[in-house]
Amino acid sequence: MHDVARSAGVSLKTVSRVINAEPSVADATAARVHEAIGELGFRRNDIARSLRQGSTSATLGLVIEDVTNPFYSAVAQAVESAARERGYLLIIGSCEEDAERERELILALLRRRVDALLLVPAGSPRDQSWLTRELGPSTPIVFVDRPPHGIEADCVLVDNVGGARAAVEHLLGFGHRRIAYVGDPLEMFTAEARFSGYCDALNGAGIAIDSRLVHTASNDVAGSVVSVRELLALTDPPTAIFSGNNRHTVGALRALRGREETIAVVGFDDFELADLLAMPTTVIRHDATRIGAAAAALAFSRLDAADAPPQRVVIETELVPRGSGEVRPRT
Amino acid sequence: MHDVARSAGVSLKTVSRVINAEPSVADATAARVHEAIGELGFRRNDIARSLRQGSTSATLGLVIEDVTNPFYSAVAQAVESAARERGYLLIIGSCEEDAERERELILALLRRRVDALLLVPAGSPRDQSWLTRELGPSTPIVFVDRPPHGIEADCVLVDNVGGARAAVEHLLGFGHRRIAYVGDPLEMFTAEARFSGYCDALNGAGIAIDSRLVHTASNDVAGSVVSVRELLALTDPPTAIFSGNNRHTVGALRALRGREETIAVVGFDDFELADLLAMPTTVIRHDATRIGAAAAALAFSRLDAADAPPQRVVIETELVPRGSGEVRPRT
DNA sequence: TTGTAGGCGTTATCAA
DNA sequence: TTGATAACGCCTACAA
């Protein structure tokens, strides 16, 4: 900028004015400055720019588990798209359910003074009270898919209980009585909520929870393949499976592939190709794009007006019957 | 920092030393400073830090088409993971094949002084010569999945020609003679290369290209559904389809669903669940994770040692037979 | 319309 | 071992 000023024979401030298209610059001066900018290949430094107090970095931070999971990538896409509309950029970090990594990522983002943080908190420990200290009063945080614990903050959740209940009631409606739960460990918020919906539905039908039918596995496909195999090996195996998220659904389908037995499956989370599978899969759908968009909207409205009670947005779910959930038990 | 210094009764520089764990600080002083930091909730400002000349922003910029596409999300994940290993953060932007958006994104990233840029350039116009000016001598760029045009730069590509040829030769081996191409418009680099592999294979078998069997559609699922329907409606329809990427493969499968005719399909790009589909899908697999990792490695090695001839890394492909590609034509 | 001075939060240099 | 001072690149406030 210094060089530009000298080359154009003006002061720094004038260059600044030209860069930012401020009105009060003589056309001739502006032209000279532009020329110098072109020659010198000058480019404004937004880092220096954002250093001024009261100014923003125009950056959002998003911390998720893993971009590879289609649910999170849809969320990320929606957040990025909302960010772009406001001229913001998005820094994405994956923490892979590792609380320590999550913490480091968040601190790194805060050191960079992101204007707001969107977080899918690791499943455990379910306590983010430490964030209160770190965030300070000026950095809003929005919790995505899992609620805050030990800190007051906006969040966007899915109607986990309702969705799970609908899934299990659907299976009950087709005559199933032995319905398994395959999902994340229950200390995870979404798992707990979905399991609770599962229990609600069974209890509503006067069916006791059979703990042998409840399998939790870490959130990976391989784990639930094993779970489902174990379920099938029971002397009195389930006739239906409710799977707790898209990873577990894929695991279940993988375990069931090529099996003689037809076992009903309803999965939480929709996924591409669910309708083209050998067993077109009935799912509880919810709109990941809406989740991301809502989270971004909360972040921005918090930036626009800091003081308002924390908001909690709940995205509803919808059962999409495709075949796998409409199988009656063998009689 | 000022406040910390005052509260601890030391100078700014000493606080700086403590923050950065520089050796030459008396333990007692360091303790006082740490205490002040804790009380005041001070956090280093990495933005200000990176302002110093010669210092880095420890940030990589990645511009892709769309995080939602599993290919790109795998690339993004790999890049982020490599970045984290070096203490770098990753800013991701999607340009949705829009050259204007791409340009804006890149400029925004450069204004933020990302240390390096990883780019999947929009398909057209196939000319990135303008980047030479914008990048300056100090910002490396790595082209991912598509090569640079009009600018010298490192890049990571897939063996498109070889993969496509293998796909079509596979189909030829099962007796197919009328093999359709369904993919991106040929002005896109990957499409051109894959189409060229398709032609190679057919020519090698003494088969002329039938332009009625060549359908290009914009890179979305709906477009290729239409294409495939049109192909099926021909008086002399193809007995096999080679689809140019994962989006087109999904489109083809979607169009073929529920059809009586069994049409062979081999798709470029592997995708999750390909093996669980009603028509388990034969694909040309290549490792998106390796692509991302290689791109990040190129970027970092360029940061470490700027002057070396541009590198071109080619990731090989592998045909994974799953059923859809091993169907013989109806006789 | 243009320029000067000062500050944003940090670190390097050099002196104490 | 510590501190004063001057950058880094930009913008705001004020003055010319």
Short mmCIF file of C-alpha atoms in Angstrom, two decimals, chain B residues 4 15 17 42 68 74 86 110 119 133 138 141 190 204 208 217 253 256 268 270 274 289-290:
data_model
loop_
_atom_site.label_atom_id
_atom_site.label_comp_id
_atom_site.label_asym_id
_atom_site.label_seq_id
_atom_site.Cartn_x
_atom_site.Cartn_y
_atom_site.Cartn_z
CA VAL B 4 -2.21 -8.57 31.43
CA VAL B 15 3.77 -11.30 28.31
CA ARG B 17 7.40 -14.32 25.83
CA PHE B 42 -6.76 -13.27 27.84
CA THR B 68 -22.11 -32.34 -0.51
CA ALA B 74 -13.51 -36.94 1.01
CA ARG B 86 0.87 -28.93 10.54
CA LEU B 110 -6.08 -14.23 -1.01
CA LEU B 119 -8.51 -25.44 -6.21
CA ARG B 133 -1.36 -11.95 -11.49
CA SER B 138 4.42 -16.18 -2.69
CA ILE B 141 -1.74 -23.06 -5.66
CA THR B 190 -12.38 -34.93 -16.67
CA GLY B 204 -9.40 -50.56 -30.15
CA ALA B 208 -17.03 -46.59 -34.46
CA ALA B 217 -25.65 -33.46 -19.26
CA LEU B 253 -29.32 -46.15 -11.89
CA LEU B 256 -32.95 -47.81 -14.93
CA PHE B 268 -16.50 -43.71 -12.86
CA ASP B 270 -16.85 -45.39 -6.36
CA ALA B 274 -22.71 -49.27 -4.46
CA THR B 289 -8.55 -39.39 0.30
CA ARG B 290 -5.25 -39.91 -1.45
#
